[in-house]
Every structure is written in C-alpha cells, then in structure tokens.
Amino acid sequence: MLKRFAEDYLSRLALDFSPQPEVVGRLASFDGLLMEAVGITVPVGTVCRIGSGHGAVEAEVIGFRAGKTLLMNLGGPAPLLPDAPVRPVGQPGEAQVGSALLGRVVDGAGHPIDGLGPIRGAKSWPLAGKPQNPLDRARVTQPLDVGVRAINGLLTIGQGQRVGIMAGSGVGKSVLLGMIVRQVKADVVVVGLIGERSREVTDFLETKVAGEARKRAVIVAVPANHSPVLRIRGAMRATAIAEAFRAEGKRVLLIMDSLTRVAHAGREIGLALGEPASARGYPPSAIAMLPNLIERAGADARGGGSITAIYTVLADGDDGSDPVVDSARSILDGHIVLSRSLAERAVYPAIDLGPSVSRVMTDIAAPEHIAAARVLRRHLATYEENRDLILMGAYRGGTDAQIDQALAYHPAILDYIRQDADSAVSLDDAAGELVGIFGDG
C-alpha cells in the first residue's frame, strides 16, 4: 500500500529521481600556467574546479591536445597535486546584464568587488554576444556630444561609431577618457579596465566616475596581475553588458582601456597552446580576436539603440606600425592620435590632428562646420611643414601668404585644442567657435 502511494505521488510530481553520474577528470600536468586533464570531455569555455577543499582553484577549458583537455587557471594560487580531481562547475558563455549593474564594479568573472553586496535582479546575456545580421546595423547619422572641444569640433564622433585613442605611455589617455566619461551625453557608460594597474581602478572610480556619473556607469575591472583568460573574459563581459543595454534602445558609451592588453592576453594563451609567433611575437589568434570584439559595437537599426565604442590602443615605443595599432586602425571607424611632443609643450589633451581622423564626420556634421575644420587643418599642416624653418628664424614674413596665415592662426589653433580636464564644451559651442574663427578661410 505504501509502495503504491509513493509511486503514485512521485509520478504526479513528474520528477526524475534517477541518479546522474558525476563527471570527474584527473589533472595530468600543470606547468604554472597551462593545465592538462584526462577523463573529462566538456566544451571550450567551461569552468572547472580542480582539487578539493581550500586548495581548489577554478580554471577554464581553452582547448584540446592529444586526447587531453587543456585548461588555464582563472587566478589565485594553485597548490595542486598530481591526479587532482577536475569537476565541471559552470557552462560557458553567460554574463549578468541589465540595470541592476548600474553603479557597480565587477571583475572578469562577473563577481562584484565594490563591497556593495551581491547583484540582484540581473538578466543573462551570451558572453560572446548574439549573432547579428549586417543589415541590422544602422548607419551613423547622429553626432554624440563628448564634451571635449577638439573632438567635438575637429573629430566629431557619431552614435554607433568605433574610435581608437592611440598613444604611447604617459601621454594622457586616461585623463582624456575621464573627460569623456564625465561629460558625454549618453544613457549608460560601460567601462572595461582590462590589464591596467590596480591603482588605476580606484583612481578611475574616485576621479573619473564620481558623483552622478557613477549612477549611470558599469565598471568591469580586471587588472594586469589577473589571469589572461579573465582579462579576455572581462573585455567580452563589458561588451556583453553594453549589448544588453543597446537591445533596450539605450545610447551606450563603451570604453575599453586597453585593447592592447586584451591582445597581450590573447598572446599569452596562444603561445601557451603552442601557436607560432608571428609579427612582434603575436600569434595569429591574438590579432584575429580583435575584429570579433570590435564588430560587436555599433548602432542597431531595429531597436534604435547604439554602442559608441572608444578603445585605447597602446603604441609601444610610440610605434604606429605596431601590429595591434595597425589592425585596430583598419577595423575602427576613426582614430585619435595623442602626440608626446604636444604633451611636452603642455598642450592637453595632446591630440595630434594630422594623423587623427573620424571617418563619419562628413555624414554627421554641418557643411560650414566641416569647411571650418578643414581650414584649421590646412593652417596647422602648413605650420608643421615649415616648423623648423620658422623656429630657426629663417623665414621672413611676407614671403609666402599661406605660411603667414598659418603663423597668424597658430596660437588660436593651440587655444582651440587646449581644454582643462574639469571643463566641458558642448558640441554646438565647439562647432560655433570653430566656424567663428576659421569659417572665412
């Protein structure tokens, strides 16, 4: 009687109480970075726990070789022993997204690190993004006010544009990013601090996104001492968060600092997997990863949302032919080059207008605005071409009318580029000032 009641009760619950086997592999080798496991078959991207007790660590599956599963430590000390158990604990490719993340700081694994408790009410989004038809991408037709006069006036950015800030170390990339974050006219700002110094995370929070700016910002922080897998996951997580906000129809500004550190993480993983090193030590997979990440930003023709992405690109040794710089330049919709010589002359932001370009400015700016910007560029180019002659005192006034004009306008050009880090210049004011000074040619 009791048996019949139990069978009838369990059948009505429609639950499957059949035992499920636990998948457990064994650690075959570990060289401090790369782990090899046997007896386990799981997809790439799966998170596994290796070891037991307090000495257990988490690692991500990154590939396979000779019948073995290759994993990479996700951070922390790894006091592992041979034949340690390897258990899958997480499926690949999910990120927490949504308004619950506004004002929060998370790490590469999505765990909050701001001391404000767990994130509740978040939604899920594929870490690698959702496939999108190219025809669903909208054209860049509306300008985005970033509050920086030189960018608004001379390198106008559009909603949905992808821009690179390219410079060597110590030229003012972080200060320029801070100006943009505080002053940009966007609904949400997503910042990925990938592979930079740990000190910069606190500095960024207290100086760049303090006050009201913090309420509309999401920070993904993965410093340089974290695992290369976590650094790449951090870049993908920041992009996934921005994609989810775009799907809600919001104007999103995505800042990635820096794209070069993401490529460095890809290089570490590629070399650990045995890929041959090519240009400057980068394996092919490290450079091929960049388009997949950058192409996820842009404007959505259906939902009306947009992701305007700004990526910082570190030019090692101020070398503009660096593989990461060259690859990013070919993919992005514009690039802003910072000049060390301008920074040494106390011109901040140190934007070098000659090699800088916005590929969408002609589509989003008024004709008189574009004409005035070209006049400024022409005067600046004439001055730079004859700079040595002028500084030596070898040029005599009245010899060349174009050089005379360039000399007359040069102080106004430098004053137009200069801007205090705490000040804001709207797009209309920047364009009006530019047309007022340089509109007559």
Coordinates of C-alpha atoms in Angstrom, one line a residue:
M1 CA 0.0 0.0 0.0
L2 CA 2.7 2.4 1.0
K3 CA 4.8 1.5 -2.1
R4 CA 1.8 2.2 -4.4
F5 CA 1.2 5.5 -2.7
A6 CA 4.8 6.5 -3.1
E7 CA 4.8 5.6 -6.8
D8 CA 1.6 7.5 -7.5
Y9 CA 2.8 10.5 -5.6
L10 CA 6.2 10.6 -7.4
S11 CA 4.5 10.2 -10.8
R12 CA 2.3 13.2 -10.1
L13 CA 5.3 15.3 -9.2
A14 CA 6.8 14.4 -12.6
L15 CA 10.3 14.5 -11.2
D16 CA 13.2 12.4 -12.4
F17 CA 14.9 10.9 -9.4
S18 CA 17.2 8.6 -11.4
P19 CA 20.8 9.1 -10.3
Q20 CA 23.1 11.1 -12.6
P21 CA 26.7 10.2 -12.8
E22 CA 29.2 12.9 -11.7
V23 CA 31.8 13.7 -14.4
V24 CA 35.2 13.9 -12.8
G25 CA 38.5 14.0 -14.6
R26 CA 42.1 13.9 -13.3
L27 CA 44.9 16.5 -13.6
A28 CA 47.6 15.1 -15.7
S29 CA 50.1 18.0 -15.8
F30 CA 50.5 21.7 -14.7
D31 CA 53.4 24.0 -15.6
G32 CA 52.2 27.0 -13.7
L33 CA 50.0 28.4 -16.5
L34 CA 48.6 25.6 -18.6
M35 CA 46.8 22.5 -17.1
E36 CA 46.1 19.2 -18.8
A37 CA 43.3 17.0 -17.7
V38 CA 42.3 13.4 -18.7
G39 CA 39.0 11.6 -18.4
I40 CA 36.8 14.7 -19.0
T41 CA 35.1 15.9 -22.2
V42 CA 33.5 19.4 -21.9
P43 CA 33.1 22.3 -24.4
V44 CA 35.7 25.1 -24.7
G45 CA 34.8 27.9 -22.2
T46 CA 33.5 25.5 -19.5
V47 CA 34.7 26.5 -16.0
C48 CA 36.1 23.6 -13.9
R49 CA 37.1 23.3 -10.3
I50 CA 40.4 21.5 -9.8
G51 CA 41.4 20.0 -6.5
S52 CA 39.3 19.8 -3.3
G53 CA 38.9 21.7 -0.1
H54 CA 40.6 25.0 0.5
G55 CA 43.2 24.3 -2.1
A56 CA 40.8 24.0 -5.0
V57 CA 41.1 26.5 -7.9
E58 CA 38.9 27.4 -10.9
A59 CA 40.2 27.0 -14.5
E60 CA 38.6 27.5 -17.9
V61 CA 38.8 25.0 -20.8
I62 CA 40.7 26.6 -23.6
G63 CA 41.4 23.7 -26.0
F64 CA 42.3 20.1 -26.5
R65 CA 45.5 18.3 -27.4
A66 CA 46.3 14.6 -27.9
G67 CA 43.2 13.4 -26.1
K68 CA 43.7 15.8 -23.2
T69 CA 41.7 18.8 -22.1
L70 CA 43.7 22.0 -21.8
L71 CA 42.7 24.4 -19.0
M72 CA 44.1 27.8 -17.8
N73 CA 43.9 29.0 -14.2
L74 CA 41.4 31.8 -13.6
G75 CA 43.6 33.3 -10.9
G76 CA 44.9 32.8 -7.4
P77 CA 47.5 30.4 -6.0
A78 CA 47.2 26.8 -7.3
P79 CA 48.6 24.3 -4.7
L80 CA 47.7 21.3 -6.8
L81 CA 48.8 17.7 -6.7
P82 CA 49.1 15.2 -9.5
D83 CA 45.8 13.4 -10.3
A84 CA 43.8 16.1 -8.5
P85 CA 40.1 15.8 -9.4
V86 CA 38.7 18.0 -12.2
R87 CA 34.9 18.8 -12.0
P88 CA 32.9 21.0 -14.4
V89 CA 31.0 23.7 -12.4
G90 CA 29.8 26.2 -15.0
Q91 CA 28.5 26.3 -18.5
P92 CA 30.4 28.6 -20.9
G93 CA 29.3 32.0 -22.0
E94 CA 26.8 33.8 -19.7
A95 CA 27.1 37.3 -18.4
Q96 CA 24.9 39.2 -15.9
V97 CA 23.4 42.3 -17.5
G98 CA 20.7 44.9 -17.0
S99 CA 20.0 47.9 -14.9
A100 CA 20.9 46.0 -11.7
L101 CA 24.6 46.5 -12.6
L102 CA 24.4 50.4 -12.8
G103 CA 26.8 51.9 -10.3
R104 CA 28.5 48.5 -9.7
V105 CA 32.1 47.3 -10.2
V106 CA 32.6 43.6 -11.2
D107 CA 35.6 41.5 -12.1
G108 CA 36.3 39.4 -15.1
A109 CA 34.1 36.5 -13.7
G110 CA 31.2 38.9 -13.0
H111 CA 31.7 38.9 -9.2
P112 CA 31.1 42.3 -7.5
I113 CA 34.2 43.7 -6.0
D114 CA 32.8 47.1 -4.7
G115 CA 31.7 45.8 -1.3
L116 CA 28.0 46.6 -2.0
G117 CA 26.8 43.0 -1.8
P118 CA 25.5 40.6 -4.4
I119 CA 23.9 41.8 -7.6
R120 CA 20.2 41.0 -7.6
G121 CA 17.7 41.1 -10.4
A122 CA 20.3 40.9 -13.2
K123 CA 19.4 39.2 -16.6
S124 CA 21.6 36.9 -18.7
W125 CA 23.3 37.6 -22.0
P126 CA 25.7 35.4 -24.0
L127 CA 29.3 36.3 -23.2
A128 CA 30.3 36.1 -26.8
G129 CA 27.3 38.1 -28.0
K130 CA 24.3 37.3 -30.2
P131 CA 24.9 36.8 -33.9
Q132 CA 23.6 39.9 -35.8
N133 CA 22.8 40.3 -39.5
P134 CA 25.0 43.0 -41.0
L135 CA 21.8 44.6 -42.5
D136 CA 20.5 45.1 -39.0
R137 CA 23.3 47.6 -38.3
A138 CA 22.2 51.2 -38.7
R139 CA 24.3 53.9 -40.4
V140 CA 26.0 56.5 -38.1
T141 CA 23.9 59.6 -38.7
Q142 CA 23.7 61.4 -35.3
P143 CA 26.6 63.1 -33.5
L144 CA 27.5 62.3 -30.0
D145 CA 28.5 65.1 -27.7
V146 CA 31.6 64.0 -25.7
G147 CA 32.2 67.4 -24.1
V148 CA 35.8 67.7 -25.5
R149 CA 36.1 70.7 -27.8
A150 CA 38.9 69.3 -30.1
I151 CA 36.9 66.1 -30.6
N152 CA 33.5 67.7 -31.0
G153 CA 34.8 70.3 -33.4
L154 CA 37.5 68.5 -35.4
L155 CA 36.9 64.8 -34.9
T156 CA 33.2 64.6 -34.4
I157 CA 32.0 61.2 -33.1
G158 CA 28.7 59.7 -34.1
Q159 CA 26.4 57.5 -32.2
G160 CA 27.4 53.9 -33.0
Q161 CA 30.9 54.8 -34.1
R162 CA 34.0 52.8 -33.0
V163 CA 37.0 55.0 -32.3
G164 CA 40.6 54.2 -31.1
I165 CA 42.7 56.5 -28.9
M166 CA 46.3 55.6 -29.9
A167 CA 49.3 56.8 -28.0
G168 CA 52.4 55.7 -26.1
S169 CA 52.5 55.5 -22.3
G170 CA 52.1 58.6 -20.2
V171 CA 50.7 60.9 -22.9
G172 CA 47.2 61.5 -21.3
K173 CA 44.9 58.7 -22.5
S174 CA 43.4 58.2 -19.0
V175 CA 42.8 61.9 -18.5
L176 CA 41.1 62.2 -21.9
L177 CA 38.9 59.2 -21.1
G178 CA 37.9 60.8 -17.8
M179 CA 36.8 64.0 -19.5
I180 CA 34.7 61.9 -21.9
V181 CA 33.1 59.8 -19.2
R182 CA 32.0 62.7 -17.1
Q183 CA 30.7 64.9 -19.9
V184 CA 29.3 62.5 -22.6
K185 CA 25.6 62.7 -23.5
A186 CA 24.9 59.0 -23.2
D187 CA 22.3 57.0 -21.3
V188 CA 24.8 54.4 -20.0
V189 CA 28.6 54.2 -19.8
V190 CA 30.3 50.8 -19.6
V191 CA 34.0 50.9 -18.8
G192 CA 36.3 47.9 -19.2
L193 CA 39.6 48.4 -17.3
I194 CA 41.5 45.5 -18.8
G195 CA 45.1 44.7 -18.0
E196 CA 45.9 48.0 -16.4
R197 CA 47.4 48.9 -13.0
S198 CA 45.3 48.0 -9.9
R199 CA 45.8 51.5 -8.6
E200 CA 44.0 52.9 -11.7
V201 CA 40.8 51.2 -10.8
T202 CA 40.4 53.1 -7.5
D203 CA 41.6 56.3 -9.2
F204 CA 39.1 55.9 -12.0
L205 CA 36.2 55.4 -9.6
E206 CA 37.1 58.3 -7.4
T207 CA 38.0 60.9 -10.0
K208 CA 36.5 59.9 -13.4
V209 CA 33.1 58.4 -12.4
A210 CA 32.4 60.0 -9.1
G211 CA 29.1 61.5 -8.2
E212 CA 26.3 61.5 -10.7
A213 CA 28.4 59.8 -13.4
R214 CA 28.7 56.7 -11.2
K215 CA 24.9 56.1 -11.2
R216 CA 24.9 55.5 -15.0
A217 CA 28.2 53.6 -15.2
V218 CA 29.1 49.9 -15.0
I219 CA 32.8 49.1 -14.4
V220 CA 34.4 45.8 -15.3
A221 CA 37.9 45.8 -13.7
V222 CA 40.5 43.1 -14.5
P223 CA 44.0 44.3 -13.6
A224 CA 47.2 43.2 -15.1
N225 CA 48.0 40.6 -12.4
H226 CA 44.9 38.6 -13.2
S227 CA 44.8 35.5 -15.5
P228 CA 44.9 36.1 -19.2
V229 CA 41.6 34.2 -19.5
L230 CA 40.0 36.5 -17.1
R231 CA 41.3 39.6 -19.0
I232 CA 39.7 38.4 -22.2
R233 CA 36.5 37.4 -20.3
G234 CA 36.5 40.9 -18.8
A235 CA 36.6 42.5 -22.3
M236 CA 33.8 40.2 -23.5
R237 CA 31.8 40.8 -20.4
A238 CA 31.9 44.6 -20.8
T239 CA 30.9 44.3 -24.4
A240 CA 28.0 41.9 -23.5
I241 CA 26.7 44.4 -20.9
A242 CA 26.8 47.2 -23.5
E243 CA 24.9 44.9 -26.0
A244 CA 22.1 44.2 -23.5
F245 CA 21.6 48.0 -22.9
R246 CA 21.6 48.6 -26.6
A247 CA 18.9 46.0 -27.0
E248 CA 16.8 48.1 -24.6
G249 CA 17.1 51.0 -27.0
K250 CA 19.6 53.0 -25.0
R251 CA 22.6 55.1 -26.2
V252 CA 25.6 53.3 -24.7
L253 CA 29.2 54.5 -24.5
L254 CA 31.6 51.6 -24.2
I255 CA 35.2 52.4 -23.1
M256 CA 37.8 49.7 -23.3
D257 CA 41.1 50.5 -21.7
S258 CA 43.0 49.0 -23.2
L259 CA 42.6 46.9 -26.4
T260 CA 46.4 46.3 -26.4
R261 CA 46.2 44.5 -23.1
V262 CA 43.4 42.3 -24.5
A263 CA 45.7 41.3 -27.3
H264 CA 48.5 40.7 -24.8
A265 CA 46.2 38.2 -23.0
G266 CA 45.4 36.5 -26.3
R267 CA 49.2 36.3 -27.0
E268 CA 49.8 34.5 -23.7
I269 CA 47.1 32.0 -24.3
G270 CA 48.1 31.4 -27.9
L271 CA 51.8 30.9 -27.1
A272 CA 50.8 28.5 -24.2
L273 CA 48.8 26.5 -26.8
G274 CA 51.8 26.2 -29.0
E275 CA 50.8 28.7 -31.7
P276 CA 53.7 30.0 -33.8
A277 CA 54.6 33.6 -33.0
S278 CA 54.5 36.0 -36.0
A279 CA 54.6 39.8 -36.0
R280 CA 56.2 41.2 -32.8
G281 CA 55.6 37.8 -31.0
Y282 CA 51.8 37.9 -31.6
P283 CA 50.3 34.5 -32.7
P284 CA 47.6 34.8 -35.4
S285 CA 44.8 34.1 -33.0
A286 CA 45.6 37.2 -30.8
I287 CA 45.2 39.6 -33.7
A288 CA 42.2 37.7 -35.2
M289 CA 40.4 38.1 -31.9
L290 CA 40.2 41.9 -32.1
P291 CA 37.7 42.2 -35.0
N292 CA 35.4 39.8 -33.3
L293 CA 35.3 42.0 -30.2
I294 CA 35.2 45.4 -32.0
E295 CA 32.5 44.4 -34.5
R296 CA 30.0 43.8 -31.7
A297 CA 29.7 47.6 -31.1
G298 CA 27.6 49.8 -33.4
A299 CA 24.1 51.1 -33.9
D300 CA 21.0 48.8 -34.1
A301 CA 18.6 49.5 -36.9
R302 CA 15.7 47.7 -35.3
G303 CA 15.8 48.6 -31.7
G304 CA 17.2 52.1 -32.1
G305 CA 19.9 51.7 -29.5
S306 CA 23.6 52.2 -30.2
I307 CA 27.0 51.3 -28.7
T308 CA 29.6 54.0 -29.3
A309 CA 32.9 52.4 -28.5
I310 CA 36.2 54.1 -27.6
Y311 CA 39.2 51.7 -27.4
T312 CA 42.6 52.9 -26.1
V313 CA 45.5 51.3 -28.1
L314 CA 48.9 51.5 -26.5
A315 CA 51.6 52.2 -29.2
D316 CA 54.7 50.6 -27.6
G317 CA 57.5 53.0 -28.1
D318 CA 55.2 55.4 -29.9
D319 CA 55.4 53.0 -32.8
G320 CA 52.4 53.5 -35.1
S321 CA 53.2 50.3 -37.0
D322 CA 52.7 48.0 -34.0
P323 CA 50.5 45.0 -35.1
V324 CA 47.7 45.9 -32.6
V325 CA 47.7 49.5 -33.7
D326 CA 47.8 48.7 -37.4
S327 CA 45.0 46.1 -37.0
A328 CA 42.8 48.4 -34.9
R329 CA 43.3 51.2 -37.3
S330 CA 42.0 49.1 -40.2
I331 CA 38.8 48.0 -38.3
L332 CA 37.8 51.1 -36.4
D333 CA 35.7 54.0 -37.8
G334 CA 38.3 56.6 -36.8
H335 CA 41.3 57.1 -34.5
I336 CA 42.6 59.8 -32.3
V337 CA 46.4 60.0 -32.0
L338 CA 47.9 61.6 -29.0
S339 CA 51.3 63.3 -29.5
R340 CA 54.1 63.2 -27.0
S341 CA 55.6 66.4 -28.4
L342 CA 52.3 68.3 -27.7
A343 CA 52.2 66.8 -24.2
E344 CA 55.8 68.0 -23.6
R345 CA 54.6 71.5 -24.6
A346 CA 51.8 71.3 -22.1
V347 CA 49.0 71.1 -24.7
Y348 CA 46.3 68.9 -23.2
P349 CA 44.5 66.9 -24.5
A350 CA 47.6 66.3 -26.7
I351 CA 45.6 65.4 -29.8
D352 CA 47.7 65.3 -33.0
L353 CA 45.2 66.4 -35.6
G354 CA 47.4 65.4 -38.6
P355 CA 47.1 61.6 -38.4
S356 CA 43.8 61.7 -36.5
V357 CA 40.6 61.1 -38.4
S358 CA 36.8 60.5 -37.9
R359 CA 35.5 58.5 -40.8
V360 CA 31.9 59.5 -40.2
M361 CA 32.3 63.2 -39.6
T362 CA 31.2 64.2 -43.1
D363 CA 27.9 62.3 -42.5
I364 CA 27.0 63.9 -39.2
A365 CA 28.4 67.5 -39.2
A366 CA 27.0 70.6 -41.0
P367 CA 28.8 71.8 -44.2
E368 CA 30.0 75.0 -42.6
H369 CA 31.4 73.0 -39.7
I370 CA 33.3 70.6 -42.0
A371 CA 34.6 73.6 -44.0
A372 CA 36.0 75.4 -40.9
A373 CA 37.6 72.2 -39.7
R374 CA 39.4 71.8 -43.0
V375 CA 40.7 75.3 -42.8
L376 CA 42.1 74.7 -39.4
R377 CA 43.7 71.5 -40.5
R378 CA 45.2 73.3 -43.5
H379 CA 46.8 76.0 -41.4
L380 CA 48.1 73.5 -38.9
A381 CA 49.6 71.3 -41.7
T382 CA 51.3 74.4 -43.3
Y383 CA 52.8 75.4 -39.9
E384 CA 54.1 71.9 -39.2
E385 CA 55.7 71.6 -42.6
N386 CA 57.6 74.8 -42.1
R387 CA 58.1 74.5 -38.3
D388 CA 61.9 74.0 -38.4
L389 CA 62.3 77.0 -40.8
I390 CA 60.2 79.2 -38.6
L391 CA 61.9 78.2 -35.3
M392 CA 65.3 78.8 -36.8
G393 CA 64.2 82.3 -37.8
A394 CA 65.0 81.6 -41.4
Y395 CA 61.5 82.6 -42.6
R396 CA 60.8 86.2 -43.5
G397 CA 57.2 87.5 -43.1
G398 CA 55.5 88.3 -46.4
T399 CA 57.4 85.6 -48.4
D400 CA 54.5 83.2 -48.5
A401 CA 50.9 84.1 -47.9
Q402 CA 49.9 80.6 -46.7
I403 CA 52.8 80.5 -44.1
D404 CA 51.8 84.0 -42.9
Q405 CA 48.3 82.8 -42.4
A406 CA 49.4 79.7 -40.6
L407 CA 51.6 81.8 -38.3
A408 CA 48.8 84.1 -37.5
Y409 CA 46.3 81.4 -36.7
H410 CA 48.7 79.0 -34.9
P411 CA 48.0 80.5 -31.3
A412 CA 44.3 80.3 -32.0
I413 CA 44.7 76.6 -33.1
L414 CA 46.5 75.7 -29.9
D415 CA 44.0 77.5 -27.7
Y416 CA 41.2 75.6 -29.5
I417 CA 42.8 72.2 -28.8
R418 CA 43.6 73.1 -25.1
Q419 CA 41.0 72.3 -22.5
D420 CA 41.1 71.9 -18.8
A421 CA 40.2 68.4 -17.5
D422 CA 37.3 69.7 -15.4
S423 CA 35.7 71.9 -18.1
A424 CA 33.1 70.9 -20.7
V425 CA 32.5 72.3 -24.2
S426 CA 29.3 71.2 -25.8
L427 CA 29.1 70.1 -29.5
D428 CA 27.2 73.3 -30.5
D429 CA 29.7 75.6 -28.7
A430 CA 32.7 73.8 -30.3
A431 CA 31.2 74.0 -33.8
G432 CA 30.2 77.6 -33.3
E433 CA 33.6 78.6 -32.1
L434 CA 35.3 76.8 -34.9
V435 CA 33.1 78.4 -37.6
G436 CA 33.5 81.8 -35.9
I437 CA 37.3 81.7 -36.1
F438 CA 38.1 79.7 -39.2
G439 CA 34.8 80.0 -41.2
D440 CA 36.2 82.6 -43.5
G441 CA 39.2 80.5 -44.6

